[in-house]
Tab-separated table of C-alpha atoms in Angstrom:
chain	number	residue	atom	x	y	z
I	248	MET	CA	0.000	0.000	0.000
I	249	ARG	CA	2.851	2.412	0.766
I	250	TRP	CA	4.230	2.156	-2.772
I	251	ALA	CA	0.750	2.627	-4.221
I	252	ALA	CA	0.350	5.751	-2.077
I	253	LEU	CA	3.707	7.045	-3.315
I	254	GLY	CA	2.528	6.379	-6.867
I	255	VAL	CA	-0.498	8.585	-6.192
I	256	VAL	CA	1.826	11.369	-5.034
I	257	TYR	CA	3.988	10.870	-8.136
I	258	VAL	CA	1.139	11.178	-10.618
I	259	VAL	CA	-1.576	13.312	-9.013
I	260	TRP	CA	0.680	16.054	-7.658
I	261	GLY	CA	2.216	16.472	-11.077
I	262	SER	CA	-1.215	17.483	-12.323
I	263	THR	CA	-1.913	19.978	-9.534
I	264	TYR	CA	0.439	22.614	-10.987
I	265	VAL	CA	-1.788	22.950	-14.034
I	266	GLY	CA	-4.819	22.809	-11.751
I	267	ILE	CA	-3.480	25.726	-9.716
I	268	ARG	CA	-2.849	27.709	-12.882
I	269	PHE	CA	-6.459	27.316	-14.045
I	270	THR	CA	-7.834	27.976	-10.552
I	271	ILE	CA	-6.126	31.334	-10.033
I	272	GLU	CA	-7.171	32.605	-13.443
I	273	THR	CA	-10.370	33.918	-11.818
I	274	MET	CA	-9.889	33.113	-8.106
I	275	PRO	CA	-7.629	34.961	-5.633
I	276	PRO	CA	-4.557	32.792	-4.917
I	277	LEU	CA	-4.453	32.648	-1.112
I	278	LEU	CA	-8.184	32.279	-0.597
I	279	SER	CA	-8.451	29.612	-3.275
I	280	ALA	CA	-5.646	27.625	-1.626
I	281	GLY	CA	-6.954	28.248	1.885
I	282	THR	CA	-10.542	27.193	1.185
I	283	ARG	CA	-9.241	24.181	-0.752
I	284	PHE	CA	-7.383	22.859	2.291
I	285	LEU	CA	-10.106	23.854	4.735
I	286	LEU	CA	-12.763	21.913	2.856
I	287	ALA	CA	-10.527	18.883	2.291
I	288	GLY	CA	-9.408	18.912	5.931
I	289	LEU	CA	-12.993	19.132	7.180
I	290	VAL	CA	-14.153	16.231	5.002
I	291	LEU	CA	-11.205	14.069	6.060
I	292	ALA	CA	-11.743	14.971	9.731
I	293	LEU	CA	-15.376	13.845	9.495
I	294	VAL	CA	-14.323	10.563	7.884
I	295	VAL	CA	-11.625	9.759	10.474
I	296	HIS	CA	-13.186	11.492	13.480
I	297	ARG	CA	-12.686	8.391	15.646
I	298	ARG	CA	-8.913	8.680	15.125
I	299	LEU	CA	-8.600	12.360	15.948
I	300	ARG	CA	-7.493	11.898	19.547
I	301	MET	CA	-4.013	13.375	19.976
I	302	THR	CA	-1.696	14.389	22.758
I	303	TRP	CA	-0.669	18.045	22.861
I	304	PRO	CA	2.810	17.248	21.460
I	305	GLN	CA	1.196	15.364	18.574
I	306	PHE	CA	-1.194	18.237	17.908
I	307	GLY	CA	1.750	20.637	18.017
I	308	THR	CA	3.492	18.573	15.349
I	309	ALA	CA	0.385	18.616	13.152
I	310	ALA	CA	0.024	22.383	13.564
I	311	LEU	CA	3.696	22.962	12.713
I	312	LEU	CA	3.478	20.744	9.649
I	313	GLY	CA	0.287	22.533	8.632
I	314	LEU	CA	2.316	25.741	8.641
I	315	LEU	CA	5.250	24.276	6.716
I	316	LEU	CA	3.434	22.077	4.181
I	317	PRO	CA	0.013	23.445	3.063
I	318	ALA	CA	0.555	27.074	4.145
I	319	TRP	CA	4.229	27.785	3.435
I	320	GLY	CA	4.969	25.128	0.838
I	321	ASN	CA	1.790	25.123	-1.221
I	322	GLY	CA	0.718	28.691	-0.479
I	323	LEU	CA	3.919	30.213	-1.838
I	324	VAL	CA	3.731	28.062	-4.967
I	325	VAL	CA	0.198	29.326	-5.611
I	326	LEU	CA	1.384	32.920	-5.203
I	327	ALA	CA	4.331	32.327	-7.524
I	328	GLU	CA	2.194	30.772	-10.247
I	329	GLN	CA	0.644	34.183	-10.827
I	330	SER	CA	3.819	34.941	-12.780
I	331	VAL	CA	5.593	31.588	-13.122
I	332	ALA	CA	4.554	28.949	-15.643
I	333	SER	CA	3.195	25.782	-14.037
I	334	GLY	CA	5.886	23.669	-15.682
I	335	LEU	CA	8.682	25.863	-14.364
I	336	ALA	CA	7.153	25.845	-10.876
I	337	ALA	CA	7.175	22.045	-10.910
I	338	LEU	CA	10.801	22.016	-12.044
I	339	LEU	CA	11.874	24.344	-9.247
I	340	VAL	CA	10.019	22.334	-6.599
I	341	ALA	CA	12.299	19.466	-7.615
I	342	SER	CA	14.897	21.154	-5.383
I	343	VAL	CA	13.142	19.485	-2.412
I	344	PRO	CA	15.431	16.399	-2.386
I	345	ILE	CA	18.495	18.665	-2.214
I	346	TYR	CA	17.150	20.380	0.888
I	347	VAL	CA	16.222	17.003	2.402
I	348	VAL	CA	19.739	15.624	1.909
I	349	LEU	CA	21.140	18.833	3.452
I	350	PHE	CA	18.865	18.484	6.485
I	351	ARG	CA	19.881	14.848	6.868
I	352	ARG	CA	23.561	15.754	6.832
I	353	LEU	CA	23.028	18.568	9.357
I	354	GLY	CA	21.142	16.074	11.514
I	355	GLY	CA	24.136	13.735	11.580
I	356	GLU	CA	22.744	11.191	9.138
I	357	ARG	CA	24.741	9.562	6.374
I	358	PRO	CA	22.699	8.927	3.238
I	359	PRO	CA	24.273	6.288	0.985
I	360	TYR	CA	26.557	7.639	-1.719
I	361	VAL	CA	24.229	6.361	-4.420
I	362	THR	CA	21.619	8.780	-3.058
I	363	TYR	CA	23.966	11.662	-3.840
I	364	VAL	CA	24.565	10.232	-7.306
I	365	GLY	CA	20.827	10.058	-7.862
I	366	VAL	CA	20.377	13.645	-6.687
I	367	ALA	CA	23.164	14.778	-9.033
I	368	ILE	CA	21.640	12.982	-12.021
I	369	GLY	CA	18.231	14.385	-11.153
I	370	LEU	CA	19.657	17.885	-11.037
I	371	ALA	CA	21.321	17.303	-14.395
I	372	GLY	CA	17.960	16.295	-15.826
I	373	LEU	CA	16.326	19.366	-14.328
I	374	ALA	CA	19.094	21.556	-15.733
I	375	VAL	CA	18.417	20.151	-19.207
I	376	LEU	CA	14.721	20.910	-18.768
I	377	LEU	CA	15.374	24.390	-17.376
I	378	LEU	CA	17.621	25.311	-20.305
I	379	HIS	CA	14.560	25.154	-22.517
I	380	ASP	CA	12.717	28.455	-22.598
I	381	VAL	CA	9.614	28.263	-20.403
I	382	GLY	CA	9.315	32.062	-20.340
I	383	GLY	CA	6.834	34.428	-18.778
I	384	SER	CA	8.289	34.585	-15.287
I	385	SER	CA	8.827	37.630	-13.114
I	386	TRP	CA	12.225	38.085	-11.471
I	387	TRP	CA	10.846	37.170	-8.047
I	388	GLY	CA	8.579	34.264	-8.945
I	389	PRO	CA	11.193	31.491	-9.232
I	390	TRP	CA	12.774	32.552	-5.922
I	391	VAL	CA	9.402	32.312	-4.184
I	392	VAL	CA	9.045	28.752	-5.494
I	393	LEU	CA	12.506	27.872	-4.161
I	394	LEU	CA	11.520	29.328	-0.783
I	395	ALA	CA	8.349	27.258	-0.881
I	396	SER	CA	10.447	24.166	-1.577
I	397	PHE	CA	12.605	24.896	1.464
I	398	GLY	CA	9.547	25.015	3.744
I	399	TRP	CA	8.096	21.853	2.223
I	400	ALA	CA	11.389	19.965	2.584
I	401	LEU	CA	11.759	21.093	6.207
I	402	GLY	CA	8.259	19.899	7.042
I	403	SER	CA	8.897	16.572	5.325
I	404	TYR	CA	12.151	16.121	7.228
I	405	LEU	CA	10.616	16.984	10.615
I	406	ASN	CA	7.625	14.714	10.104
I	407	GLY	CA	9.550	11.582	11.096
I	408	ARG	CA	11.378	13.246	13.983
I	409	LEU	CA	8.521	14.737	16.000
I	410	PRO	CA	5.628	13.080	17.890
I	411	THR	CA	2.952	11.942	15.427
I	412	ALA	CA	-0.447	10.271	15.581
I	413	ASP	CA	-2.597	8.443	13.026
I	414	PRO	CA	-1.413	9.693	9.604
I	415	PHE	CA	-4.900	10.508	8.355
I	416	ALA	CA	-5.759	12.372	11.546
I	417	MET	CA	-2.480	14.256	11.193
I	418	SER	CA	-3.314	15.052	7.572
I	419	ALA	CA	-6.742	16.420	8.509
I	420	VAL	CA	-5.332	18.718	11.210
I	421	GLU	CA	-2.485	19.881	8.957
I	422	MET	CA	-4.891	20.824	6.172
I	423	LEU	CA	-7.244	22.603	8.584
I	424	VAL	CA	-4.408	24.595	10.170
I	425	GLY	CA	-2.748	25.414	6.851
I	426	GLY	CA	-6.050	26.255	5.177
I	427	ALA	CA	-7.130	28.525	8.036
I	428	LEU	CA	-3.809	30.370	7.983
I	429	LEU	CA	-3.889	30.875	4.214
I	430	SER	CA	-7.495	32.100	4.355
I	431	VAL	CA	-6.776	34.599	7.147
I	432	VAL	CA	-3.699	35.939	5.351
I	433	GLY	CA	-5.708	36.200	2.135
I	434	VAL	CA	-8.483	38.218	3.804
I	435	VAL	CA	-5.961	40.486	5.569
I	436	ALA	CA	-4.204	41.007	2.229
I	437	GLY	CA	-7.481	42.260	0.766
I	438	GLU	CA	-8.454	39.225	-1.300
I	439	ARG	CA	-12.153	38.769	-2.000
I	440	VAL	CA	-14.104	36.196	-3.994
I	441	THR	CA	-16.763	37.433	-6.409
I	442	LEU	CA	-18.670	34.292	-7.305
I	443	SER	CA	-20.103	35.740	-10.509
I	444	GLU	CA	-16.587	36.349	-11.811
I	445	VAL	CA	-15.277	32.827	-11.181
I	446	SER	CA	-15.173	30.823	-14.406
I	447	THR	CA	-16.404	27.260	-14.811
I	448	THR	CA	-12.826	26.202	-15.566
I	449	SER	CA	-11.597	27.665	-12.280
I	450	TRP	CA	-14.379	25.964	-10.323
I	451	PHE	CA	-13.588	22.625	-11.942
I	452	ALA	CA	-9.848	23.029	-11.301
I	453	TRP	CA	-10.471	24.062	-7.675
I	454	GLY	CA	-12.704	21.039	-7.120
I	455	TYR	CA	-10.039	18.791	-8.621
I	456	LEU	CA	-7.468	20.234	-6.209
I	457	VAL	CA	-9.779	19.643	-3.238
I	458	VAL	CA	-10.579	16.013	-4.058
I	459	PHE	CA	-7.438	14.743	-5.754
I	460	GLY	CA	-4.723	17.228	-4.805
I	461	SER	CA	-5.643	17.460	-1.102
I	462	LEU	CA	-7.894	14.616	0.058
I	463	LEU	CA	-6.168	11.925	-1.983
I	464	ALA	CA	-2.593	13.045	-2.691
I	465	PHE	CA	-1.808	15.085	0.434
I	466	SER	CA	-3.156	12.333	2.695
I	467	SER	CA	-1.103	9.792	0.726
I	468	TYR	CA	1.971	11.976	1.185
I	469	VAL	CA	1.550	12.213	4.957
I	470	TYR	CA	0.999	8.443	5.065
I	471	VAL	CA	4.134	7.512	3.098
I	472	LEU	CA	6.275	9.912	5.136
I	473	GLY	CA	5.752	7.532	8.033
I	474	GLN	CA	6.312	4.410	5.942
I	475	LEU	CA	9.313	5.154	3.695
I	476	PRO	CA	12.651	6.996	4.017
I	477	VAL	CA	12.210	10.716	3.439
I	478	SER	CA	14.752	10.658	0.596
I	479	THR	CA	12.638	8.034	-1.166
I	480	VAL	CA	9.445	10.033	-0.674
I	481	ALA	CA	11.197	13.202	-1.876
I	482	THR	CA	11.782	11.609	-5.279
I	483	TYR	CA	8.219	12.629	-6.184
I	484	ALA	CA	9.773	16.028	-6.901
I	485	TYR	CA	11.653	14.447	-9.792
I	486	VAL	CA	8.577	12.838	-11.338
I	487	ASN	CA	6.087	15.691	-10.860
I	488	PRO	CA	7.834	17.997	-13.368
I	489	VAL	CA	7.579	15.333	-16.072
I	490	ILE	CA	3.839	14.962	-15.442
I	491	ALA	CA	3.424	18.747	-15.313
I	492	VAL	CA	5.256	19.262	-18.623
I	493	LEU	CA	3.228	16.550	-20.364
I	494	LEU	CA	-0.034	18.073	-19.116
I	495	GLY	CA	1.196	21.491	-20.180
I	496	VAL	CA	1.605	20.144	-23.718
I	497	TRP	CA	-1.844	18.612	-23.659
I	498	LEU	CA	-3.865	21.296	-21.870
I	499	ALA	CA	-1.920	24.514	-22.345
I	500	ASP	CA	-0.266	24.017	-25.760
I	501	GLU	CA	3.243	24.147	-24.279
I	502	GLN	CA	6.085	22.830	-26.411
I	503	PHE	CA	7.851	19.537	-25.692
I	504	GLY	CA	10.855	18.503	-27.752
I	505	PRO	CA	14.021	16.381	-27.648
I	506	TRP	CA	15.553	18.363	-24.769
I	507	GLN	CA	12.538	17.758	-22.568
I	508	LEU	CA	12.627	14.064	-23.448
I	509	ALA	CA	16.319	13.836	-22.527
I	510	GLY	CA	15.765	15.679	-19.249
I	511	GLY	CA	12.796	13.492	-18.406
I	512	LEU	CA	14.793	10.310	-18.956
I	513	LEU	CA	17.517	11.567	-16.617
I	514	VAL	CA	14.866	12.297	-14.005
I	515	VAL	CA	13.514	8.744	-14.223
I	516	VAL	CA	17.031	7.314	-13.852
I	517	ALA	CA	17.553	9.479	-10.760
I	518	VAL	CA	14.336	8.219	-9.171
I	519	VAL	CA	15.327	4.586	-9.758
I	520	LEU	CA	18.786	5.116	-8.211
I	521	VAL	CA	17.540	6.899	-5.094
I	522	VAL	CA	14.680	4.491	-4.442
I	523	ARG	CA	16.914	1.432	-4.857
I	524	ALA	CA	19.647	2.912	-2.637
I	525	GLU	CA	17.220	3.780	0.162
I	526	ARG	CA	15.489	0.400	0.023
I	527	LYS	CA	18.830	-1.420	0.320
I	528	CYS	CA	19.635	0.642	3.418
I	529	ARG	CA	16.639	-0.726	5.254
I	530	THR	CA	17.058	-4.183	6.727
I	531	GLY	CA	14.532	-6.546	8.220
I	532	VAL	CA	15.261	-5.250	11.721
I	533	GLY	CA	15.863	-1.604	11.002
I	534	VAL	CA	18.470	0.480	9.226
I	535	SER	CA	22.011	-0.553	8.439
I	536	GLU	CA	24.904	1.255	10.145
I	537	THR	CA	26.121	2.859	6.913
I	538	CYS	CA	22.709	4.385	6.300
I	539	ARG	CA	21.799	5.353	9.845
I	540	ARG	CA	18.875	7.722	9.898
């Protein structure tokens, strides 16, 4: 089940970048993201209400991760996509594994050398993709996405090192906290929703983000964080750009040529290397000494 859940994160989250783009065409960015997580968190909380009992330390972890993941991580990406193409945003979010490896090293861990090789190959693939003109970005947009990636990576890293409860209960609280924070900031910033001005496309995209991007994929992400090494989970950031580029070709008439194909193949190779290296590090009774986490 854990690998199936990771597969959901691989595929579905790659599509959310295009979904965000269509949503904010006629919806304010922060309020659209905030209400998306609030609704998804409320539905999930109702479904798993019997599992919602938490200690205060566990609730504190969920609240912190709600700040770092939905609010900081996703919220900044939504803001950036006002001036950054969805494909480029997905490419920049692929910096998450680099941050994760950095956090692991600062925490005294020793990822296997093959993990570093995989990260390097993944970066090479991303560099190939980034060299192709994706255009249309402001000077600040890409930096906001990189900042979002830092917050997301930090939350992912801390998830396995702080007190946690049932993963679906944690996911519900995280989405409620993150959604509430984004909504409050949006209102304070002067955002307002005029229902008559919201297009059918934006409504459809927003609904897709609620059901698939939040309820399904975000819950799957929180679940696999507790089941697999964080470096393995972080490889979704290598696959998402490929999905995002392909959907950009299909839905937004973006170009895809030989350079994108070459970069995508490098990304797939990187994912295989990192996943295999991390799986070999885990033994039947725990984690080997050379890969101590």
